PDB file of N, CA and C in Angstrom:
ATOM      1  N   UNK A 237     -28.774  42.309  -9.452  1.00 48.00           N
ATOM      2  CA  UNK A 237     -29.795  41.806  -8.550  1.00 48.00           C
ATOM      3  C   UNK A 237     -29.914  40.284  -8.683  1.00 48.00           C
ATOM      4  N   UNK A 238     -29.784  39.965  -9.819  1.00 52.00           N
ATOM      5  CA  UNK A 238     -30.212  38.094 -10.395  1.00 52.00           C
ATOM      6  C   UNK A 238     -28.815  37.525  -9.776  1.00 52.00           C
ATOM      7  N   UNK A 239     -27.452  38.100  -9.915  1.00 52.00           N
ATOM      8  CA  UNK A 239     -26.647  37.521  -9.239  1.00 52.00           C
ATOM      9  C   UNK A 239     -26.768  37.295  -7.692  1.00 52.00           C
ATOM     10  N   UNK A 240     -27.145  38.317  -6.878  1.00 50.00           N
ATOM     11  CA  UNK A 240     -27.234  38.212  -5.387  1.00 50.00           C
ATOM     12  C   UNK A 240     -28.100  37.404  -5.360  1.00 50.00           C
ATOM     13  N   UNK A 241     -29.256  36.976  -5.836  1.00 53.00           N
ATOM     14  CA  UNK A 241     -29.961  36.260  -5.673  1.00 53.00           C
ATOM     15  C   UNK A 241     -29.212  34.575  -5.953  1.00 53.00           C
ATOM     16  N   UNK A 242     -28.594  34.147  -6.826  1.00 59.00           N
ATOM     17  CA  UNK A 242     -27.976  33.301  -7.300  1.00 59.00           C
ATOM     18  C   UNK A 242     -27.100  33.400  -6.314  1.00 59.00           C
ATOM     19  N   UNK A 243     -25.813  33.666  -5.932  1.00 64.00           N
ATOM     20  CA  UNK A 243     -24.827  33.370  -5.102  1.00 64.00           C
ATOM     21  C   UNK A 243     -25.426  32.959  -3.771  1.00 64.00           C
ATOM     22  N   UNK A 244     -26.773  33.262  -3.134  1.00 75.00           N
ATOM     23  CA  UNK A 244     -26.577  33.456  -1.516  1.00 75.00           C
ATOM     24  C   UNK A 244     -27.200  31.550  -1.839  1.00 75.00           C
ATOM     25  N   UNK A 245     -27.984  31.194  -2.705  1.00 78.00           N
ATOM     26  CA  UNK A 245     -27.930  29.735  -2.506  1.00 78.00           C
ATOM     27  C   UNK A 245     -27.261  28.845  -2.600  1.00 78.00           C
ATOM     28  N   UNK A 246     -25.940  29.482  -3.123  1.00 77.00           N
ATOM     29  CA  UNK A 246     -24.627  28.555  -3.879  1.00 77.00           C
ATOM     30  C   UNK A 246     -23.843  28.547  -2.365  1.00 77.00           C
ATOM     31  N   UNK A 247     -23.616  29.620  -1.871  1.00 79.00           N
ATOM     32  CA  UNK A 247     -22.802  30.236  -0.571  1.00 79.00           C
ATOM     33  C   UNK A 247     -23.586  28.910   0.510  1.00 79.00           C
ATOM     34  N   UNK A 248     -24.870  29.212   0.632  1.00 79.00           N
ATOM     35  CA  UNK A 248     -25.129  28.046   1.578  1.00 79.00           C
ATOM     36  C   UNK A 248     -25.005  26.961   1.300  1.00 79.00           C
ATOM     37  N   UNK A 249     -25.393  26.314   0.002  1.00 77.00           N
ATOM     38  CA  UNK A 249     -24.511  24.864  -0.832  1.00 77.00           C
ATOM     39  C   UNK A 249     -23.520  24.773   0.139  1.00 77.00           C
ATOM     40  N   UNK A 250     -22.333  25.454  -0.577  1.00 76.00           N
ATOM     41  CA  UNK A 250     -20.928  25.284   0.322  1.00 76.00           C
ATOM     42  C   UNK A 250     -20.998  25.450   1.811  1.00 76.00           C
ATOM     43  N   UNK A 251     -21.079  26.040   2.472  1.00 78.00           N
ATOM     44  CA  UNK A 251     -21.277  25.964   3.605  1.00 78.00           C
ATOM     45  C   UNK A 251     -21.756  24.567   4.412  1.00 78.00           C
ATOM     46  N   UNK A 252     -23.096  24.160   3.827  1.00 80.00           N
ATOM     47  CA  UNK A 252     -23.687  23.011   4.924  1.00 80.00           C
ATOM     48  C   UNK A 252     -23.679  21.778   3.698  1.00 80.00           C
ATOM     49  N   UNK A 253     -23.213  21.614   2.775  1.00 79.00           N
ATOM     50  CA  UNK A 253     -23.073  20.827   1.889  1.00 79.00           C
ATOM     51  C   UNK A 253     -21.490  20.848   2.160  1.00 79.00           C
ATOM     52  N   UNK A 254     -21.225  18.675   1.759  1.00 76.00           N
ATOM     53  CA  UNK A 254     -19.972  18.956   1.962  1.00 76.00           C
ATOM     54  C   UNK A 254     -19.413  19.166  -0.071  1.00 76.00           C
ATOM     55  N   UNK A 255     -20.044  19.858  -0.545  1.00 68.00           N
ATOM     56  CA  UNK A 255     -19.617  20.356  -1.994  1.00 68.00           C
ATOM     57  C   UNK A 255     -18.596  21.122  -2.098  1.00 68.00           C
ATOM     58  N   UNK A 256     -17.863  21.883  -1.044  1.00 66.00           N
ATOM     59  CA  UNK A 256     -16.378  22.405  -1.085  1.00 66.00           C
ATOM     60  C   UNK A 256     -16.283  22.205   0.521  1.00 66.00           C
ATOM     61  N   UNK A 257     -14.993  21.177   0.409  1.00 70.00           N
ATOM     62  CA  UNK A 257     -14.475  20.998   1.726  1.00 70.00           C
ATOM     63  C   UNK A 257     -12.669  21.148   1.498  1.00 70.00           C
ATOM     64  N   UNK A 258     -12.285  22.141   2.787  1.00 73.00           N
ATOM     65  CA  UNK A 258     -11.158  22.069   3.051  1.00 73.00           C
ATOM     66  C   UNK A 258     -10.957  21.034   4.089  1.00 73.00           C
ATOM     67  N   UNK A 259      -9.125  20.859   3.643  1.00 74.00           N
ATOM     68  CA  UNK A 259      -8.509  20.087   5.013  1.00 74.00           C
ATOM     69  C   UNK A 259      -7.113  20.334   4.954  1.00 74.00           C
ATOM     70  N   UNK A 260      -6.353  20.302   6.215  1.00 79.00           N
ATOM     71  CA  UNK A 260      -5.183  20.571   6.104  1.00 79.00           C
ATOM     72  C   UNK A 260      -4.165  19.287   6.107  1.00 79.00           C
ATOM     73  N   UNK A 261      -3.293  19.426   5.611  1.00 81.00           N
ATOM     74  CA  UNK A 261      -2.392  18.270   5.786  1.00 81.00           C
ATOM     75  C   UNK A 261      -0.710  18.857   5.681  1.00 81.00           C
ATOM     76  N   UNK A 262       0.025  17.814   6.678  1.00 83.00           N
ATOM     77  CA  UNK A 262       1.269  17.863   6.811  1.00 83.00           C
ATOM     78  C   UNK A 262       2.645  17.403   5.678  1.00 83.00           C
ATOM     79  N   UNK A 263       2.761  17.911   5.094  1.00 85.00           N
ATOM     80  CA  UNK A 263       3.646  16.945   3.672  1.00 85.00           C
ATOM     81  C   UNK A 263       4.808  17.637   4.244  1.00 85.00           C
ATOM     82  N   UNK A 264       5.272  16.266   5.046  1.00 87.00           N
ATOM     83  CA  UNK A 264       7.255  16.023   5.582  1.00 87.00           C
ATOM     84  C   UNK A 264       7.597  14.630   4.651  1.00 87.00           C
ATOM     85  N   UNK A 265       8.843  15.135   3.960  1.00 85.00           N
ATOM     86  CA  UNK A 265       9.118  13.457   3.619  1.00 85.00           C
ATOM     87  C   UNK A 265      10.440  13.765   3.427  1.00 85.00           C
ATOM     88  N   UNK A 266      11.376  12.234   3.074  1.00 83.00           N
ATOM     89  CA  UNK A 266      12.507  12.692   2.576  1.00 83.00           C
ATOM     90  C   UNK A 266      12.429  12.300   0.738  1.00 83.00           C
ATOM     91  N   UNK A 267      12.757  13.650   0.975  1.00 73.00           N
ATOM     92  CA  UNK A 267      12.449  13.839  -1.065  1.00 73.00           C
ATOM     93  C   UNK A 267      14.331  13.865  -1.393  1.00 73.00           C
ATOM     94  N   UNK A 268      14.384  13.713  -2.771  1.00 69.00           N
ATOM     95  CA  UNK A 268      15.584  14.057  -3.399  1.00 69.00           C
ATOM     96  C   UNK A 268      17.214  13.133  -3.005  1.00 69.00           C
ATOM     97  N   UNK A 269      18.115  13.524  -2.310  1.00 73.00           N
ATOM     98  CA  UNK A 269      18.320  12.595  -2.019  1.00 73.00           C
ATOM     99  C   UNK A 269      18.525  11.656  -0.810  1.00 73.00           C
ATOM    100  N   UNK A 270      17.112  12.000   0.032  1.00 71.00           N
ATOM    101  CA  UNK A 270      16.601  11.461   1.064  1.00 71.00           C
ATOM    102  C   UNK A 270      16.983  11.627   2.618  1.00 71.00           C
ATOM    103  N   UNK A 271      17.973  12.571   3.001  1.00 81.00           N
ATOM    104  CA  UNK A 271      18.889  12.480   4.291  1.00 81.00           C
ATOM    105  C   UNK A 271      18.184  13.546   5.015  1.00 81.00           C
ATOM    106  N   UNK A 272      17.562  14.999   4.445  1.00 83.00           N
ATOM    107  CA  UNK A 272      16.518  15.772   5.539  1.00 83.00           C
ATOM    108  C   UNK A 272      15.763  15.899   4.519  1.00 83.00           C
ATOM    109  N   UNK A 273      14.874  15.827   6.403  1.00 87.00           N
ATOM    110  CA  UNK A 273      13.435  15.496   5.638  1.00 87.00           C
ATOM    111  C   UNK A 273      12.818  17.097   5.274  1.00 87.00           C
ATOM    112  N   UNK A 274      12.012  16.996   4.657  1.00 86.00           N
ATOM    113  CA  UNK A 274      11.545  18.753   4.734  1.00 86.00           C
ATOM    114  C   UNK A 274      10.023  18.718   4.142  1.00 86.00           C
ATOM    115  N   UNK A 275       9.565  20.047   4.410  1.00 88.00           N
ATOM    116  CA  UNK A 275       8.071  19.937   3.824  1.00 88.00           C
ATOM    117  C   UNK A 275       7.781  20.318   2.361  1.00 88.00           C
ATOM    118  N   UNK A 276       7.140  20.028   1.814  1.00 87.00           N
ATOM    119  CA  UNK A 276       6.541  20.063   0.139  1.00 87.00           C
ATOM    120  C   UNK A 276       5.241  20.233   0.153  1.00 87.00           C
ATOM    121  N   UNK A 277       5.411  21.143  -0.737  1.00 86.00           N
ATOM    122  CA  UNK A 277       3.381  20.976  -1.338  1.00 86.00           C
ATOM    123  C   UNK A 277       2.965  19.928  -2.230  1.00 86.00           C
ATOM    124  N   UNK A 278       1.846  20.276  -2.502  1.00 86.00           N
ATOM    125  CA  UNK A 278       1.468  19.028  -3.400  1.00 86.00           C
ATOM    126  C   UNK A 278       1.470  18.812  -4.822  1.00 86.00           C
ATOM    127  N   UNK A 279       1.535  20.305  -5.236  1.00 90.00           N
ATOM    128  CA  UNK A 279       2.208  19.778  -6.339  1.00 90.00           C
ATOM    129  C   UNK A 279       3.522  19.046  -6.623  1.00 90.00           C
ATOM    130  N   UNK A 280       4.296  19.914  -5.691  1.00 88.00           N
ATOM    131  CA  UNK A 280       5.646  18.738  -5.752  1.00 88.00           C
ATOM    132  C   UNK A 280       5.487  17.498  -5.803  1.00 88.00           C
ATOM    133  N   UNK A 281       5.028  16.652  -4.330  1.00 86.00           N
ATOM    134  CA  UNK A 281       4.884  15.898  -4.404  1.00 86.00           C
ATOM    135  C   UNK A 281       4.210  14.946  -5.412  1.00 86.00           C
ATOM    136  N   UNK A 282       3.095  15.422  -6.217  1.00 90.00           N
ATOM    137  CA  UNK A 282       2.798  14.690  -7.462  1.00 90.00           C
ATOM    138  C   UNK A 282       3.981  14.564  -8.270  1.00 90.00           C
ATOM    139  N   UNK A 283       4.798  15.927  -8.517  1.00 91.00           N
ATOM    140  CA  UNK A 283       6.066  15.318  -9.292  1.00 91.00           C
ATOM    141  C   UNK A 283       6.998  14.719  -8.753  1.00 91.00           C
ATOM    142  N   UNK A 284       7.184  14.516  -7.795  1.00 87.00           N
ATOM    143  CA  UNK A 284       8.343  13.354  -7.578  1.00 87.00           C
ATOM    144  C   UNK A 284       7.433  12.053  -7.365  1.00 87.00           C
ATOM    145  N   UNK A 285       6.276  12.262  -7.094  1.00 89.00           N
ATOM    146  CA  UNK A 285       5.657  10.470  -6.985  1.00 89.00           C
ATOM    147  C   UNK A 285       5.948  10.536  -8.244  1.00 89.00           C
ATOM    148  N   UNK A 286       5.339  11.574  -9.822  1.00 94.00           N
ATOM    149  CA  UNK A 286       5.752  10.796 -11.253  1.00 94.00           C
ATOM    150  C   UNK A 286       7.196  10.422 -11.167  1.00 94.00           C
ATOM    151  N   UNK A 287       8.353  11.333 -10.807  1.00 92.00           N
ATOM    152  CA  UNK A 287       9.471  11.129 -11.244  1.00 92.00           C
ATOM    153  C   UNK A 287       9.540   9.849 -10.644  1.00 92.00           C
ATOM    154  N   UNK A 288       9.024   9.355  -9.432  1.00 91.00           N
ATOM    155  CA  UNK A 288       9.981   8.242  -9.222  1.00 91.00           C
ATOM    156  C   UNK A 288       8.889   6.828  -9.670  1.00 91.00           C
ATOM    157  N   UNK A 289       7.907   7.317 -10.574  1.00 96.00           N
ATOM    158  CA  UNK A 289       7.035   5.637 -11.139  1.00 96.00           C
ATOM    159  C   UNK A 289       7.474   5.924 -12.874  1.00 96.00           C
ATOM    160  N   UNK A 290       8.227   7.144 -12.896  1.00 97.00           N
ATOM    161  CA  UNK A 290       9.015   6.909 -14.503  1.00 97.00           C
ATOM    162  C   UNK A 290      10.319   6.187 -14.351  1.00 97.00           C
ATOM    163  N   UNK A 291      10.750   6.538 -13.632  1.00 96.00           N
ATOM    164  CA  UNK A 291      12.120   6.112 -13.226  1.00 96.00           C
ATOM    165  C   UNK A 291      11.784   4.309 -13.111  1.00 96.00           C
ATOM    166  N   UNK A 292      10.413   3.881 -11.951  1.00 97.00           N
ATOM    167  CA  UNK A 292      10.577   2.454 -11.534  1.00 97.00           C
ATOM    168  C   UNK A 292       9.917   1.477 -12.920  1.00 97.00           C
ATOM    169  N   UNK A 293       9.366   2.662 -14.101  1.00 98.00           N
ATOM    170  CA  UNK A 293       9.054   1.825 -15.208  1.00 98.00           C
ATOM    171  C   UNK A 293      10.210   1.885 -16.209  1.00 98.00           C
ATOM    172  N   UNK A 294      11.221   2.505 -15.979  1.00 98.00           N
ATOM    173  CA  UNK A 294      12.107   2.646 -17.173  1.00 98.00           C
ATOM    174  C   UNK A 294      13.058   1.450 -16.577  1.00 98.00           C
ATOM    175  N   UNK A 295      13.411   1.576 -15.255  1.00 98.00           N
ATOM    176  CA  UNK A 295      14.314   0.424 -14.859  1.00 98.00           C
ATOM    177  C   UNK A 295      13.483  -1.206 -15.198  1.00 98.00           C
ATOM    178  N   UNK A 296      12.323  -1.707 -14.796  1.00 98.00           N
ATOM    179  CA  UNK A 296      11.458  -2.485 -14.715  1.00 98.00           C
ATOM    180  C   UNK A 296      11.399  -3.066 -16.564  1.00 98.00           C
ATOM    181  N   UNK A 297      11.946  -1.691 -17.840  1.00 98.00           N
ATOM    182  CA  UNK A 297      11.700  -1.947 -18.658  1.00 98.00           C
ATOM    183  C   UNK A 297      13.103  -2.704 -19.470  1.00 98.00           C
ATOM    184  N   UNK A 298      14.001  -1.696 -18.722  1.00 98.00           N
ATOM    185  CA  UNK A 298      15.435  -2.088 -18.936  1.00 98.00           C
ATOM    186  C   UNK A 298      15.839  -3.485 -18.347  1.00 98.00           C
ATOM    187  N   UNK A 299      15.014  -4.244 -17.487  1.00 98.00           N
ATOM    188  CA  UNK A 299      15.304  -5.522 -16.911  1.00 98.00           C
ATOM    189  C   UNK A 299      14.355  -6.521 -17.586  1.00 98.00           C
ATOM    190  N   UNK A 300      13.670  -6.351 -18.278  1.00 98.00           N
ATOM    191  CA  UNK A 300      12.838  -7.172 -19.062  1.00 98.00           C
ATOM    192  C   UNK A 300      13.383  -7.442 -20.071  1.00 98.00           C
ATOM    193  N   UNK A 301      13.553  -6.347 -21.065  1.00 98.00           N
ATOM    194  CA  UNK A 301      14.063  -6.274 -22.296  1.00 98.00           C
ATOM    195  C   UNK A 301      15.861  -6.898 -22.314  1.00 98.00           C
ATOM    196  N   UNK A 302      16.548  -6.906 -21.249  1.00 97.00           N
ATOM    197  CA  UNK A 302      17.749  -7.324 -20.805  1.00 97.00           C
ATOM    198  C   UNK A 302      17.244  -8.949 -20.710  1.00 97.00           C
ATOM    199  N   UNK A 303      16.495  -8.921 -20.326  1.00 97.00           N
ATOM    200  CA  UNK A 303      16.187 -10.724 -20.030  1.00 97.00           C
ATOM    201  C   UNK A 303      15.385 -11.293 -20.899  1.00 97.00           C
ATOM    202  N   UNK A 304      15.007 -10.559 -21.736  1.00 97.00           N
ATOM    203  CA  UNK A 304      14.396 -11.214 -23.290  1.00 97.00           C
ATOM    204  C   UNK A 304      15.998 -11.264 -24.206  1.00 97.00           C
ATOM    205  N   UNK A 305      16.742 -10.267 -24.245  1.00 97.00           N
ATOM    206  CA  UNK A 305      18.051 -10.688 -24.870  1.00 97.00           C
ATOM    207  C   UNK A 305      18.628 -11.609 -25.042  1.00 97.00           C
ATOM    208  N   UNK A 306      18.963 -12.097 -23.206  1.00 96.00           N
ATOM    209  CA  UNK A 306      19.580 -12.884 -22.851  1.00 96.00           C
ATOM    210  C   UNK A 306      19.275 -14.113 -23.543  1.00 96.00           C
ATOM    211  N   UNK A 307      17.604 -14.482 -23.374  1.00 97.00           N
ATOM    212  CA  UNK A 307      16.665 -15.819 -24.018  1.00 97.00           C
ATOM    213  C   UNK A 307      16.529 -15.747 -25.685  1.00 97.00           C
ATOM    214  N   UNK A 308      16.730 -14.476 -26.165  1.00 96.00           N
ATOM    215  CA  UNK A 308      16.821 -14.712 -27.695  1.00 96.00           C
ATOM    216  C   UNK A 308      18.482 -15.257 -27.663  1.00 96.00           C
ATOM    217  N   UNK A 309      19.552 -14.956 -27.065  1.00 94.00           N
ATOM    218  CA  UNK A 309      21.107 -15.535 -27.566  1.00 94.00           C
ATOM    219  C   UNK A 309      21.081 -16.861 -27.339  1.00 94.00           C
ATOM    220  N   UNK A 310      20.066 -17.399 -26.627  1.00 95.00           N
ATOM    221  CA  UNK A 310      19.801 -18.816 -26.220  1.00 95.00           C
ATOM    222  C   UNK A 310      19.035 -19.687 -27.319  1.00 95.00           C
ATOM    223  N   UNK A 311      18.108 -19.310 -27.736  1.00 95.00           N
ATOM    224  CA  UNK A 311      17.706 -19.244 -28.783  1.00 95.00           C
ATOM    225  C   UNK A 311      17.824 -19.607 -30.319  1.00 95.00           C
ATOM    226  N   UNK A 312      18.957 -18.586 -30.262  1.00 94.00           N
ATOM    227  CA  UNK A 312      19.567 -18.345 -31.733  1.00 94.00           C
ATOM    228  C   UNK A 312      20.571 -19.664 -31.665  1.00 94.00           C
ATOM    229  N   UNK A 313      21.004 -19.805 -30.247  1.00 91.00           N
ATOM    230  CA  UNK A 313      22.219 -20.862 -30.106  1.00 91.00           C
ATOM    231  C   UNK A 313      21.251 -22.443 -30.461  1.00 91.00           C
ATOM    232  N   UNK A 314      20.308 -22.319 -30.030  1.00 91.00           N
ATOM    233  CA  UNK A 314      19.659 -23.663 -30.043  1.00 91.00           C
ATOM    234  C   UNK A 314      19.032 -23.644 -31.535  1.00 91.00           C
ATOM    235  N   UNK A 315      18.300 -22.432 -32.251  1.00 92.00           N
ATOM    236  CA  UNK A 315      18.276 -22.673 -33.816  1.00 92.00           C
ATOM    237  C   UNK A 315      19.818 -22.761 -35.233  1.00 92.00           C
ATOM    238  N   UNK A 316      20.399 -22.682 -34.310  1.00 89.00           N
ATOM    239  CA  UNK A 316      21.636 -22.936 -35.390  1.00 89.00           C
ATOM    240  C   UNK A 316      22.036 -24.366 -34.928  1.00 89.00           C
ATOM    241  N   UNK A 317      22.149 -24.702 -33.694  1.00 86.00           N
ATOM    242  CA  UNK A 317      22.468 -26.587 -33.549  1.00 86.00           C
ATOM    243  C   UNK A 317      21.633 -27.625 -34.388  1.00 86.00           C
ATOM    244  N   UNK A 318      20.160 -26.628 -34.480  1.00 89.00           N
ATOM    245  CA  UNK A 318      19.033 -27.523 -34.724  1.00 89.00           C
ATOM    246  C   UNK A 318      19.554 -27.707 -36.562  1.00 89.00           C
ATOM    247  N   UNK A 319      19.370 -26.537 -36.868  1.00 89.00           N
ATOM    248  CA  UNK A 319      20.230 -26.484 -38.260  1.00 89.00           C
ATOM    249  C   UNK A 319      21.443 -27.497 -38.833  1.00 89.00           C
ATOM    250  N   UNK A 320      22.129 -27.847 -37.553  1.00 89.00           N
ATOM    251  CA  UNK A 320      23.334 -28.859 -38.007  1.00 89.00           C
ATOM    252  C   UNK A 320      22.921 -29.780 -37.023  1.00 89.00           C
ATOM    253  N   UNK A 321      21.733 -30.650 -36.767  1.00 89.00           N
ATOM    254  CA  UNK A 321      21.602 -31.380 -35.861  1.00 89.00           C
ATOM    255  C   UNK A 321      22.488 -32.317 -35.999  1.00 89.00           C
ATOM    256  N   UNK A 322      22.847 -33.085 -37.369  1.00 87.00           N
ATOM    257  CA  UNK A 322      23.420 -34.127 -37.629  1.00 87.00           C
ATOM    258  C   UNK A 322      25.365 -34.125 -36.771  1.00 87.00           C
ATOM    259  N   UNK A 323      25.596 -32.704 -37.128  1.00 87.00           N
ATOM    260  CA  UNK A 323      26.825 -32.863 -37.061  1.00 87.00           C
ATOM    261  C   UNK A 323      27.086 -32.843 -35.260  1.00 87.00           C
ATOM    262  N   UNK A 324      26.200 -32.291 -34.332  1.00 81.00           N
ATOM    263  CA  UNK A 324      26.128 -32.164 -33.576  1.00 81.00           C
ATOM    264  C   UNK A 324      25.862 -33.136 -32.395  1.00 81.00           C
ATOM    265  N   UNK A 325      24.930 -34.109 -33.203  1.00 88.00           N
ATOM    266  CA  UNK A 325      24.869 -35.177 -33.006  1.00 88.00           C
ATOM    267  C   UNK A 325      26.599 -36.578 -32.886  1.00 88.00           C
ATOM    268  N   UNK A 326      26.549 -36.050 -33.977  1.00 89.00           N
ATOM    269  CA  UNK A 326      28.451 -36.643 -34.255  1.00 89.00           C
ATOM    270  C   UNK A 326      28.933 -36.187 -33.190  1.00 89.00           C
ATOM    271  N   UNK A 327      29.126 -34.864 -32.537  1.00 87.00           N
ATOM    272  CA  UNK A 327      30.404 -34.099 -31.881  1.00 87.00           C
ATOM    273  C   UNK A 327      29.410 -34.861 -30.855  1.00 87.00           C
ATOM    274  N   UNK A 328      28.553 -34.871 -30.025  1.00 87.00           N
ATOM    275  CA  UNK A 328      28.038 -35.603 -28.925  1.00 87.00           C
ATOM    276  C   UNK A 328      28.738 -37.452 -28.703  1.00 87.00           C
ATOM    277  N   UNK A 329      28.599 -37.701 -29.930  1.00 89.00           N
ATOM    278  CA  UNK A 329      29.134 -39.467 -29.642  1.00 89.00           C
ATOM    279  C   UNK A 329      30.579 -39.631 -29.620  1.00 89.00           C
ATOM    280  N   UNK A 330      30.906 -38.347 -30.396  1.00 86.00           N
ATOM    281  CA  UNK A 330      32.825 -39.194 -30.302  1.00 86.00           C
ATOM    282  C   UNK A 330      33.122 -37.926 -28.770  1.00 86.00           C
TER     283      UNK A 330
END
């Protein structure tokens, strides 16, 4: 009895409250490797939006860390001249 009583105010909640709202939506894209397009749900689609912002942080990470390399061999080249400044100095004048 305490339940019927409880549900029929929750039931109208939902109803004229927007506290549960449906909506429909169309999910066409080109997924995978992009040539037809086709439809997906949404969970999919959450996993390929992750797969493809793991993918654009692993590349993004691999091009950083590639270009910090590059500036440490630069680096190392300019702390070992500094090390023999003198002689370097020599190989510059003759």
């Amino acid at each position: 009895n305490n339940a019927l009583f409880c549900s029929s105010p929750q039931n109208n909640l939902f109803k004229k409250t927007p506290l549960q709202t449906t909506f429909s939506g169309n999910f066409l894209a080109l997924m995978g490797s992009g040539t037809v397009p086709r439809r997906f749900t949404l969970r999919s689609a959450l996993d390929c939006f992750l797969d493809f912002r793991i993918e654009t942080i692993r590349r993004r990470s691999a091009f950083q860390l590639r270009r910090v390399k590059n500036r440490a061999h630069i680096v190392d080249g300019l702390l070992l001249a500094l090390n023999v400044i003198d002689e370097v100095i020599e190989i510059i004048r003759s």
